[in-house]
CSV table of C-alpha atoms in Angstrom, one decimal:
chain,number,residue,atom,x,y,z
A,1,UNK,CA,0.0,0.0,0.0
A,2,UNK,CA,1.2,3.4,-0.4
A,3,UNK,CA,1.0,4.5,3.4
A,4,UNK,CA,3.0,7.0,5.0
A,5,UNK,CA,5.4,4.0,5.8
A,6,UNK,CA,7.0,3.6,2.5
A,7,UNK,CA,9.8,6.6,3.6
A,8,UNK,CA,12.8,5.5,1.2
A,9,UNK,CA,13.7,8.4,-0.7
A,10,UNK,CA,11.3,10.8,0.9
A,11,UNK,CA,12.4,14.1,0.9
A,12,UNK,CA,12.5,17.1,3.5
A,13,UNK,CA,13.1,15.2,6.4
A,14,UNK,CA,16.5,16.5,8.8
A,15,UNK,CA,19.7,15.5,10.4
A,16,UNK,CA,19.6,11.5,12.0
A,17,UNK,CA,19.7,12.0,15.9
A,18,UNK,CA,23.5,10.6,16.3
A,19,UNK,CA,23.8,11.2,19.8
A,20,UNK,CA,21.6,8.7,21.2
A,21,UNK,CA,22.8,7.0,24.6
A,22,UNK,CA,23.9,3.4,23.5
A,23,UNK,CA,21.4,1.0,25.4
A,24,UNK,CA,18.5,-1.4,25.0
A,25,UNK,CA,15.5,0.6,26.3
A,26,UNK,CA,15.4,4.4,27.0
A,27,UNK,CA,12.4,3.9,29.3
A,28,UNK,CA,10.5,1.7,31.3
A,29,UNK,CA,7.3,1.8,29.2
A,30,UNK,CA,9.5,0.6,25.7
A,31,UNK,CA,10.6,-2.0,27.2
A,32,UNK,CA,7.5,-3.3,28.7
A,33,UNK,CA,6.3,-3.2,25.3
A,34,UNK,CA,8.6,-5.1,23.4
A,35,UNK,CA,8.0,-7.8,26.6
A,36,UNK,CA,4.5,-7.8,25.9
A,37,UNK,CA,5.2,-8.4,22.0
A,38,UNK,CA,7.0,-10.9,22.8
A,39,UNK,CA,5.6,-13.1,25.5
A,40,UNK,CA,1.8,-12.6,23.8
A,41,UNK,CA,0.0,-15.6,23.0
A,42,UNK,CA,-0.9,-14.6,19.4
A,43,UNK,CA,-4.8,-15.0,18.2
A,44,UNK,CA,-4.4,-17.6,15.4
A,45,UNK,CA,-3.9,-16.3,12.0
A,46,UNK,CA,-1.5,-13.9,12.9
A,47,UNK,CA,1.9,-13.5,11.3
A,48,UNK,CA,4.4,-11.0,10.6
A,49,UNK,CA,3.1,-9.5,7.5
A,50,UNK,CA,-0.4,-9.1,8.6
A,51,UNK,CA,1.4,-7.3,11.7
A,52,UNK,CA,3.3,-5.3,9.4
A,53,UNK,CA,0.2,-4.3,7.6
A,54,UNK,CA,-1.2,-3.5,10.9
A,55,UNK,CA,1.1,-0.8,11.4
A,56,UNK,CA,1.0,0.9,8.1
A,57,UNK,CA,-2.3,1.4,8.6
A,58,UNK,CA,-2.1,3.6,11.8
A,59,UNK,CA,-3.3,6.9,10.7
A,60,UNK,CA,-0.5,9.2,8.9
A,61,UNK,CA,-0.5,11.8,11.0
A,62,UNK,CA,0.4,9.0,14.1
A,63,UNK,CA,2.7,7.1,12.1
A,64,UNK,CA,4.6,9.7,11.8
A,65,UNK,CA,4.9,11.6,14.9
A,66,UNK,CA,4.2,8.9,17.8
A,67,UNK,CA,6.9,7.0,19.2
A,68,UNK,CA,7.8,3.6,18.2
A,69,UNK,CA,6.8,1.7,20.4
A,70,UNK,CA,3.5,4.0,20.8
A,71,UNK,CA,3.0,2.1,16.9
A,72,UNK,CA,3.7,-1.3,18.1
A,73,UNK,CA,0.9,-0.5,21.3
A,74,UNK,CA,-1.4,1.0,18.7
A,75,UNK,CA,-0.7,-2.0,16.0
A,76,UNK,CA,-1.5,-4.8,18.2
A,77,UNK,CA,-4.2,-3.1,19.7
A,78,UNK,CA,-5.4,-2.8,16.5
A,79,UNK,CA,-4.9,-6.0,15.4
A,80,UNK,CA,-6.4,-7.8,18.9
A,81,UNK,CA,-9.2,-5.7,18.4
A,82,UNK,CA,-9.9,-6.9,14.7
A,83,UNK,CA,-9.3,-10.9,16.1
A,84,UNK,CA,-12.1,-9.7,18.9
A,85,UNK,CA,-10.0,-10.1,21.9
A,86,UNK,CA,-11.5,-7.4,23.3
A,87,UNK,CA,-12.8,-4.0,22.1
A,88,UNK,CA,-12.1,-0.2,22.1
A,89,UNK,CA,-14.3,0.4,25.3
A,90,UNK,CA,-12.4,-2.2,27.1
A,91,UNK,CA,-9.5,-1.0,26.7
A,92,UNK,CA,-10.6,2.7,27.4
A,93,UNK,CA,-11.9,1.4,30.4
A,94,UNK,CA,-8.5,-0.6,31.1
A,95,UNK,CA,-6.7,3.1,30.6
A,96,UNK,CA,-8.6,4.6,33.4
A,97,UNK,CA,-7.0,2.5,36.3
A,98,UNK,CA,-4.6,-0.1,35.1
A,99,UNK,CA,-3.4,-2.7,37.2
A,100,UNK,CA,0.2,-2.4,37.9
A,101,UNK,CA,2.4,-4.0,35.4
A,102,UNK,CA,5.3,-6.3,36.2
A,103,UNK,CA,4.6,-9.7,38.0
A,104,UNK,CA,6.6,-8.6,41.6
A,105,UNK,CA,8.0,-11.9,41.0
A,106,UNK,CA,10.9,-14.0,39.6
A,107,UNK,CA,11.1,-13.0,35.7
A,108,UNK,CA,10.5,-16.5,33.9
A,109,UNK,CA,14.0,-18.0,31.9
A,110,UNK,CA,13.3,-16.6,28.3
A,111,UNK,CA,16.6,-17.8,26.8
A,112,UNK,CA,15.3,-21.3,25.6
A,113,UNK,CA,12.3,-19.5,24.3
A,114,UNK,CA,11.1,-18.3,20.7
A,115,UNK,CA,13.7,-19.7,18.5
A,116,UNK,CA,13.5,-18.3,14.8
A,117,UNK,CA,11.1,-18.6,12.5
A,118,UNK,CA,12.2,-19.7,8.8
A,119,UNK,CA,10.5,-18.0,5.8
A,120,UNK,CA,12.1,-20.4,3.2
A,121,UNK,CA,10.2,-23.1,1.4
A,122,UNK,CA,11.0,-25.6,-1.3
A,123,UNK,CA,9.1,-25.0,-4.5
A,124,UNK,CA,8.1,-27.2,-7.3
A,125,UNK,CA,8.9,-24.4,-9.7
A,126,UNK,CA,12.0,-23.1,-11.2
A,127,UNK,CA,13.1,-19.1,-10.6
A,128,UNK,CA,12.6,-17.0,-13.8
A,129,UNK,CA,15.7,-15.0,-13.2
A,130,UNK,CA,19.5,-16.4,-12.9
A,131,UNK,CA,22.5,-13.8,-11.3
A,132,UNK,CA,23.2,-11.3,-13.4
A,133,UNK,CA,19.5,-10.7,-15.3
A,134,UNK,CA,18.3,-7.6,-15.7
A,135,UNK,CA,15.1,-7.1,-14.3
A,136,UNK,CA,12.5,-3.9,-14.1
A,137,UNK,CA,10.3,-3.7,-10.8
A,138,UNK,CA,6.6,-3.4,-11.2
A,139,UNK,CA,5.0,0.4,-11.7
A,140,UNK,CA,1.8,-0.3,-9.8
A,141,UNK,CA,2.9,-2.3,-7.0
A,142,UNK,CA,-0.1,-4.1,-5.2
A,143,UNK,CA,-3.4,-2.3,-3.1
A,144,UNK,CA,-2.8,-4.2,-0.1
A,145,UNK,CA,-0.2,-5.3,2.2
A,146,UNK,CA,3.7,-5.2,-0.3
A,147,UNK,CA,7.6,-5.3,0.3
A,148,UNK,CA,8.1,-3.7,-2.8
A,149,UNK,CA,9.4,-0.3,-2.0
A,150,UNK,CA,8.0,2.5,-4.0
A,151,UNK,CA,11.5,4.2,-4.8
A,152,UNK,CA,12.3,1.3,-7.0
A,153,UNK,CA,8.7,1.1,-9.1
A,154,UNK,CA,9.3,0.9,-12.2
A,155,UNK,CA,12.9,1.2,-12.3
A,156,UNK,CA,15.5,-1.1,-13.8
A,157,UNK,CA,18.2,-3.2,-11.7
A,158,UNK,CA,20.2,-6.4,-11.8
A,159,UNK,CA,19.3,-9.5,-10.1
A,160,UNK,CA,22.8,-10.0,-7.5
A,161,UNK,CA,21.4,-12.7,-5.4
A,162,UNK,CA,18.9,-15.5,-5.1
A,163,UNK,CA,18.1,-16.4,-2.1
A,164,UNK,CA,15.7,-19.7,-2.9
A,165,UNK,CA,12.1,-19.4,-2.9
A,166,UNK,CA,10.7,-17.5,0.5
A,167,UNK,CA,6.8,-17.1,1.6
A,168,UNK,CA,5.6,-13.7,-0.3
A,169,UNK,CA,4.6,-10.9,2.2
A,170,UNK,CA,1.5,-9.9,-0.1
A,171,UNK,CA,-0.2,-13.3,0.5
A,172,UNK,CA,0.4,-13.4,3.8
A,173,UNK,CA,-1.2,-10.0,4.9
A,174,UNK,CA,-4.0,-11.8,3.5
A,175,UNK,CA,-3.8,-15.4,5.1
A,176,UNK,CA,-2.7,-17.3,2.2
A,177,UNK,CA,1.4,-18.8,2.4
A,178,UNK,CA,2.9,-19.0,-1.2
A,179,UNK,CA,6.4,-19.0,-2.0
A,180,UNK,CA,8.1,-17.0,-4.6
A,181,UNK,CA,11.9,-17.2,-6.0
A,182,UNK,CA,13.2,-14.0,-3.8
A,183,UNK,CA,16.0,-11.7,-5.4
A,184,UNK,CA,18.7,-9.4,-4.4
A,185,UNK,CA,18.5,-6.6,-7.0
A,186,UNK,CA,20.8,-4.1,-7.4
A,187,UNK,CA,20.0,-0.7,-8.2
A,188,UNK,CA,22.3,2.1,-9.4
A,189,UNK,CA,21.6,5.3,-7.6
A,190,UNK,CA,21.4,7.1,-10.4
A,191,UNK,CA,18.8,5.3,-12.0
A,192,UNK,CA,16.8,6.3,-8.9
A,193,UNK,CA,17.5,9.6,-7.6
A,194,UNK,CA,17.5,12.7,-10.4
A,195,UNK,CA,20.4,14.4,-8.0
A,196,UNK,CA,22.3,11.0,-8.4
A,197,UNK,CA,22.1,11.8,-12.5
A,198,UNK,CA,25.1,12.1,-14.5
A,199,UNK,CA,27.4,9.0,-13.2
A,200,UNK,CA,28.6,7.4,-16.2
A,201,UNK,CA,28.6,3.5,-16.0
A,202,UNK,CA,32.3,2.7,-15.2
A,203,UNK,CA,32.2,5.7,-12.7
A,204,UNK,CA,28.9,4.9,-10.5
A,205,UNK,CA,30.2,4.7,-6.8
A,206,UNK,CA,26.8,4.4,-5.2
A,207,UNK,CA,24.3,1.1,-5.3
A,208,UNK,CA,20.9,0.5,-3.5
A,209,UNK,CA,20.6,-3.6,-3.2
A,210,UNK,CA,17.0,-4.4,-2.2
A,211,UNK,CA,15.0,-7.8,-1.6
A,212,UNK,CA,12.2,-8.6,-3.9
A,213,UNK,CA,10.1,-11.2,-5.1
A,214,UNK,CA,9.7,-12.8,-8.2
A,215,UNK,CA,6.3,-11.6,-9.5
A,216,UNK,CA,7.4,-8.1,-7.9
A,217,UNK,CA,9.7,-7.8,-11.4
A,218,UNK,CA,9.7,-8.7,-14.9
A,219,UNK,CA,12.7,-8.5,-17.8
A,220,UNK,CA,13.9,-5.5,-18.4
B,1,UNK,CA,-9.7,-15.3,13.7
B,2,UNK,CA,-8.3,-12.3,11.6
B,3,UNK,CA,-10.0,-10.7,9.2
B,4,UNK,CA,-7.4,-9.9,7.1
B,5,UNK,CA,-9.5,-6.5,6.2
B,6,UNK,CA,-7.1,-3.2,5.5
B,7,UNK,CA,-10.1,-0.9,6.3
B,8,UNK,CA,-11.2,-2.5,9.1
B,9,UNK,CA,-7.5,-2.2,10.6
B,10,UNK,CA,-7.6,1.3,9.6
B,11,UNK,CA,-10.9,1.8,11.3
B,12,UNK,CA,-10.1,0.7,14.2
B,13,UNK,CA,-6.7,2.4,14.1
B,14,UNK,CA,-9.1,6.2,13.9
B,15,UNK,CA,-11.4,4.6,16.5
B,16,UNK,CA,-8.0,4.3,18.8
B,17,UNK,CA,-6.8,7.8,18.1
B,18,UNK,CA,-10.1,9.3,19.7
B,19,UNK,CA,-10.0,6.8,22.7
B,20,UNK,CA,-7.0,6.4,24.0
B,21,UNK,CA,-5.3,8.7,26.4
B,22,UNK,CA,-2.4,10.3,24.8
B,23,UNK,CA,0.5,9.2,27.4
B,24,UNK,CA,2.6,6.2,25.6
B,25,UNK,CA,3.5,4.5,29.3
B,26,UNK,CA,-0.3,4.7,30.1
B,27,UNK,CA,-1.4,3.2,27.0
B,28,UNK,CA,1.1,0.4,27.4
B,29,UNK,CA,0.0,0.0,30.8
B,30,UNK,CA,-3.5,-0.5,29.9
B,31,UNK,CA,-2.5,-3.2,26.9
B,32,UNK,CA,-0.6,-5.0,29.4
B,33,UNK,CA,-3.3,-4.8,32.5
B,34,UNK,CA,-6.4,-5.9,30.0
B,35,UNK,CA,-3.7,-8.9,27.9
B,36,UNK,CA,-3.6,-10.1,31.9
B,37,UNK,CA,-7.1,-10.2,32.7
B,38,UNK,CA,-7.6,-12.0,29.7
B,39,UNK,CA,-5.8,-14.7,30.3
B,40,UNK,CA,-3.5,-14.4,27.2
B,41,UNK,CA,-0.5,-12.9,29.0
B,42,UNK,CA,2.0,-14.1,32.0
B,43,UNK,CA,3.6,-11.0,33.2
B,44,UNK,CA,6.6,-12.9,34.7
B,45,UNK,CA,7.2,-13.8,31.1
B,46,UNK,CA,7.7,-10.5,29.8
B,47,UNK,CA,9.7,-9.3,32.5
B,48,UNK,CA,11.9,-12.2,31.3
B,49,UNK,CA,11.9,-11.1,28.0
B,50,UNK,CA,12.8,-7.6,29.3
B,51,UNK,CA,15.5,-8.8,31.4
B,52,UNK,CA,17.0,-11.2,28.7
B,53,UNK,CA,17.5,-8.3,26.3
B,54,UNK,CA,17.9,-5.6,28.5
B,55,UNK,CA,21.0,-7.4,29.9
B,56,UNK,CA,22.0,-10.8,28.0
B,57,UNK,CA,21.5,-10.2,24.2
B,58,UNK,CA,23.5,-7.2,22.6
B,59,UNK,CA,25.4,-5.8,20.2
B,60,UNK,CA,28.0,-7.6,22.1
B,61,UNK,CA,27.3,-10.5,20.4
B,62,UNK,CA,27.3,-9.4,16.9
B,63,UNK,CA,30.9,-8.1,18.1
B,64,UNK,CA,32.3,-12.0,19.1
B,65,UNK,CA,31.2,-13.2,15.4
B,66,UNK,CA,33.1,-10.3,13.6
B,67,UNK,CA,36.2,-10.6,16.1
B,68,UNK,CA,36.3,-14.3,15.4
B,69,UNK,CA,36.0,-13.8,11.6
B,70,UNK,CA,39.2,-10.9,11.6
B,71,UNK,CA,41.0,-14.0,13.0
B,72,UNK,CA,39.6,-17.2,11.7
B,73,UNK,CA,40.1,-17.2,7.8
B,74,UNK,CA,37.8,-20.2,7.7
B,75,UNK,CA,35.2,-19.4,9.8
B,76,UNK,CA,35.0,-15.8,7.5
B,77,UNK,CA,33.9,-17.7,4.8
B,78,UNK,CA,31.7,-19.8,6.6
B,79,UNK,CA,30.2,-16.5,7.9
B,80,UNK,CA,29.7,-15.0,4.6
B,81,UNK,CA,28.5,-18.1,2.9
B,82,UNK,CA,26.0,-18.4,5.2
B,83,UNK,CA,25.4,-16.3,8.3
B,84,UNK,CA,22.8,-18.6,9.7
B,85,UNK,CA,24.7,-21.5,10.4
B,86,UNK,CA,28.1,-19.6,10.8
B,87,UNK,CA,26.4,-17.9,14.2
B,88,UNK,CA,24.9,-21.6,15.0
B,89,UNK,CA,28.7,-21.9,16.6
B,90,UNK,CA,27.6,-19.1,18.7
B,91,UNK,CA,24.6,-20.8,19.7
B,92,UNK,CA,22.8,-17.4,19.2
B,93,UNK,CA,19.4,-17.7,18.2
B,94,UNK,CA,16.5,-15.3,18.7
B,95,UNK,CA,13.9,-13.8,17.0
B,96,UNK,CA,14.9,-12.2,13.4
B,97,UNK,CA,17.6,-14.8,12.5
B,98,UNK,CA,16.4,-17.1,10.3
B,99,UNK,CA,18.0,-15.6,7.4
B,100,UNK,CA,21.1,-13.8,8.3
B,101,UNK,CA,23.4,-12.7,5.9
B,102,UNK,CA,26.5,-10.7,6.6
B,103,UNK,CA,28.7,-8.6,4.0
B,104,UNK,CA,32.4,-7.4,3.7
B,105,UNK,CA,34.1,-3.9,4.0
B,106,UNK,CA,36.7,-3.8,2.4
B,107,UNK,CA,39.2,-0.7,1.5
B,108,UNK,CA,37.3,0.0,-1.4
B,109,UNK,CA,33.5,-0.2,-0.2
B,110,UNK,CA,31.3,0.2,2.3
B,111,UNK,CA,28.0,-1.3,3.5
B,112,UNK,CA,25.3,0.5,5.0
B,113,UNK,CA,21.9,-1.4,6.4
B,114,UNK,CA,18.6,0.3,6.4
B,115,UNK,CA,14.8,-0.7,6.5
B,116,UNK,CA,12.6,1.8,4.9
B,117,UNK,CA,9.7,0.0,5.1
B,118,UNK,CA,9.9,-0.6,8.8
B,119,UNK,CA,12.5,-1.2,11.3
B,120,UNK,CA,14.3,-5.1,10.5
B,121,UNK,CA,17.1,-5.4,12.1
B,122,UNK,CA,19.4,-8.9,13.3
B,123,UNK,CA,17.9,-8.2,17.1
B,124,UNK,CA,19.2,-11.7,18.0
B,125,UNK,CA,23.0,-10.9,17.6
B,126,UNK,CA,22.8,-7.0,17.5
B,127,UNK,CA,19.5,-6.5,20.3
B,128,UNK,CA,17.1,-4.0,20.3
B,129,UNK,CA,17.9,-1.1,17.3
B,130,UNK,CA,18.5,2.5,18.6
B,131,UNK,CA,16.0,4.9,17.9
B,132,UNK,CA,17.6,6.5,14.9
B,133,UNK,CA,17.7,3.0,13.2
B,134,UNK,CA,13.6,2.9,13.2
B,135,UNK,CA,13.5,7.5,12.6
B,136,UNK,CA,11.8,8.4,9.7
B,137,UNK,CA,15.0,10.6,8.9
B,138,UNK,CA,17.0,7.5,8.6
B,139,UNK,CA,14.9,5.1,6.7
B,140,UNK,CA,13.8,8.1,4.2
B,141,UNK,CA,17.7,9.4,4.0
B,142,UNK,CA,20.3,6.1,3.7
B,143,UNK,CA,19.1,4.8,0.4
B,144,UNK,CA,19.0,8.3,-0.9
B,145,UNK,CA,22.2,10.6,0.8
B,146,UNK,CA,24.0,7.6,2.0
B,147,UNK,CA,27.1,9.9,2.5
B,148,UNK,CA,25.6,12.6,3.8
B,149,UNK,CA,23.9,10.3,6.7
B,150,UNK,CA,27.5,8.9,7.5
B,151,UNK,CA,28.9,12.2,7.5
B,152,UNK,CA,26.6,12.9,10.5
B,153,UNK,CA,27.6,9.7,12.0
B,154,UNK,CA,31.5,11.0,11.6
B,155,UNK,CA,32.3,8.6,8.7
B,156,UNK,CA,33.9,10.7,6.3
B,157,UNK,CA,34.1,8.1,3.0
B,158,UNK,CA,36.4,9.0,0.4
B,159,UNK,CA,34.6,9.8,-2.8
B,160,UNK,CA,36.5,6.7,-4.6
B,161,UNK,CA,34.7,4.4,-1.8
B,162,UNK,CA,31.9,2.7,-3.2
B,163,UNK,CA,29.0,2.5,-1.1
B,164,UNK,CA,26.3,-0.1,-0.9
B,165,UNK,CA,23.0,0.1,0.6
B,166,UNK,CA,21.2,-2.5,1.9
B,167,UNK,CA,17.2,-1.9,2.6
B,168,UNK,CA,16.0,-4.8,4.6
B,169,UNK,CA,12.7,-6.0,2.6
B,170,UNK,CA,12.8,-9.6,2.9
B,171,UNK,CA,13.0,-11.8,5.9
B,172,UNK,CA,16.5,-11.8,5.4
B,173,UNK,CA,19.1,-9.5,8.3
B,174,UNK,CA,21.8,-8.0,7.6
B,175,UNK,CA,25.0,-7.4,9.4
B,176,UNK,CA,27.9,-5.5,8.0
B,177,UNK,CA,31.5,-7.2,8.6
B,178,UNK,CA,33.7,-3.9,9.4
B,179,UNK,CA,37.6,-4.1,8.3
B,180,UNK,CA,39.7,-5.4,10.8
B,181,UNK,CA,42.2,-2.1,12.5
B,182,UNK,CA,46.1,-2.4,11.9
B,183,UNK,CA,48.5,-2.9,14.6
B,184,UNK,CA,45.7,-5.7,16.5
B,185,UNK,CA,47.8,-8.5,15.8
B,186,UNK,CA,48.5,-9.0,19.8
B,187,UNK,CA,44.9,-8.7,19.9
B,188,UNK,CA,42.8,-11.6,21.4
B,189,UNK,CA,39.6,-12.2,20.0
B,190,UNK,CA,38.5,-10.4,23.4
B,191,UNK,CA,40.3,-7.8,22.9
B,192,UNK,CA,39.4,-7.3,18.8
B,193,UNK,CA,35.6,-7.6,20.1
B,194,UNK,CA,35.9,-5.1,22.7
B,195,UNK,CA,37.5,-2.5,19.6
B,196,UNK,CA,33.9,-3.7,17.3
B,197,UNK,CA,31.1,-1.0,17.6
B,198,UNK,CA,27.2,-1.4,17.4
B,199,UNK,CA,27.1,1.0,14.6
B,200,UNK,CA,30.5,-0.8,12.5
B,201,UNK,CA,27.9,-3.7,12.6
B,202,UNK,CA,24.8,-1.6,10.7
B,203,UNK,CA,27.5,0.2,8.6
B,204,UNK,CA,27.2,3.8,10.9
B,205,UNK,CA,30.8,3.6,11.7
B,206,UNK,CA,33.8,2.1,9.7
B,207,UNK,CA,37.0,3.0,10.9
B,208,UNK,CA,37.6,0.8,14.6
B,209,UNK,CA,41.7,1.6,14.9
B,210,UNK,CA,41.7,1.3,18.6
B,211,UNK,CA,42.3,5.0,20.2
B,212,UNK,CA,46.0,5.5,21.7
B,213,UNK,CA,45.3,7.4,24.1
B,214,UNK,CA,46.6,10.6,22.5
B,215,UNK,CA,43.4,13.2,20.8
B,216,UNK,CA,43.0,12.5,17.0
């Protein structure tokens, strides 16, 4: 979708904040967050890219300005709401007088807990594309949930990696798992930025490598 | 069961913005305290899960894989080849590291990791991402003014240096493999990880020659 999330190449935003102190959580409420994310049990039919839809459809305005993990609050709200968990007017009611968070206990031993999760699949079908192909992502990217970016729409690259066949995001926003042949392509800068212009093709010194799926591209 | 419904999200997303109180910590508060009731949520777990990252799992890791790889030519090109199972000697694992895959400075380049479409990041050897990893400026800025943002981060690249930019779309992490310093061949592989920064590893700092105690 074309939400307020898609920030690559966006323009007018400042300096990056360098001079953050170096440490896990910068206050008690973040990490109590990323906790709850984490030790959750998950309604069933949830997965990472319906989450990740979840949060590009916080409103602009929020998306932009709230904190991060004000977004992930907001997304699994959201998201527990829409599996019917509970609703709005519980969790208004909650926000008047929460009971106090922690357990006042021991913490339970996380280490042995939540492994990863692969995304790779063996497919029947061979990949399209072989190293070195050039390739042209699609101009209209998809309505829904997409991982293709939409700096590189419509612009030419060259396939540098395969990486096998992994479960396409698109499908799984929606429920479906299906594997596609996923890509690293390799853009030129100048190919995507009009300041980037004038690099002749022995002299470009900047590249932009992004992940993408099969049916994202077609030859270019 | 989800409904798998964009407007419905988004709905319920404008429905929030009227009804929730603005503070962040009282909004999280009130997740957590309902989650409880509900049955669907052991507080003691997610103090754990606080206390595992808050102390345990850090960049510190990330820092033992690319010490052992400056001295272990074979284990380098394990690493490269496949990131995954090179970090398997480790016994990392952890959320977000399924599909690791790490890549080389060298004299000539330079590797810089961004996610513009959210915030991926190798949490399992690297832990949580600072806050300018996830900032609008930074996703919008590194594919675009890639020098410019490591000019801010004090990484002055020569314009000969080619510079690649990796935007985190996939399920696959990246970790960037910084050059190894001169003069740290008396170095142990403690002693090279202790000279490895969080930001060499997402490509936000490059040169790691160990200070000598003297301003430069």
């Amino acid at each position: 979708m074309d939400g307020p999330h898609d920030l690559g190449g966006r323009q007018g935003f400042g300096p990056v904040a360098v001079g953050e102190v170096e440490e896990s959580f910068h206050s008690a409420w973040e990490a109590r967050m990323w906790g709850i994310a984490r030790a959750l049990t998950r309604p069933a039919g949830w997965n990472i890219d319906w989450w990740r839809h979840g949060r590009e459809l916080i409103d602009p305005a929020d998306y932009l300005t709230r904190p991060y993990y004000d977004q992930w609050m907001q997304t699994y709200t959201a998201l527990l709401i829409d599996s019917d968990v509970f609703s709005v007017g519980e969790l208004a009611a909650a926000a008047t007088a929460p009971a106090p968070s922690g357990s006042g206990g021991e913490p339970v031993d996380v280490a042995a807990l939540g492994g990863s999760t692969r995304f790779d699949r063996d497919i029947a079908t061979a990949a399209r594309f072989a190293i070195g192909d050039a390739v042209r992502a699609n101009t209209l990217g998809t309505a829904g949930h997409t991982r293709l970016p939409g700096y590189v729409r419509g612009r030419a690259g060259v396939i540098d990696h395969s990486y096998g066949a992994h479960v396409l995001p698109d499908a799984s926003a929606r429920g479906e798992e299906r594997a596609e042949p996923l890509y690293s392509v390799k853009f030129a800068a100048d190919t995507l930025w009009p300041e980037a212009k004038g690099r002749k093709a022995g002299d470009r010194r900047e590249w932009v490598y992004v992940d993408l799926w099969e049916s994202y591209l077609e030859r270019a | 069961m989800s409904s798998y419904d964009s407007e419905k999200v988004a709905q319920i997303h404008r429905e929030l913005h009227s009804h929730l109180p603005s503070e962040s910590a009282l909004r999280v508060k009130a997740l957590e305290s309902l989650l409880v009731e509900k049955g669907l949520l052991d507080p003691a777990t997610v103090d754990g899960w606080v206390e595992f990252y808050a102390e345990k799992v850090g960049p510190k890791r990330g820092a033992q894989v690319v010490a052992r790889a400056w001295r272990d030519p074979d284990f380098k090109a394990r690493l490269l080849a496949d990131g995954t199972e090179a970090v398997k000697e480790f016994g990392f694992d952890g959320p977000a590291h399924a599909h690791l895959r790490v890549i080389e400075n060298t004299a000539t380049t330079h590797n810089l990791v961004v996610c513009t479409l959210c915030s991926c990041y190798p949490h399992s050897i690297l832990g949580i991402p600072p806050n300018w990893y996830k900032s609008a400026e930074y996703r919008a800025r590194a594919v675009r003014d890639p020098r410019g943002v490591l000019a801010e981060f004090g990484v002055a690249l020569d314009d000969s240096v080619e510079v690649r930019v990796w935007d985190s779309t996939s399920e696959v992490r990246f970790m960037v493999l910084p050059e190894r310093p001169g003069d740290t061949d008396d170095l142990d592989e403690a002693g090279l990880a202790a000279l490895v920064t969080r930001n060499a590893m997402v490509g936000t700092d490059r040169d790691l020659t160990p200070a000598t105690g003297t301003a430069s």
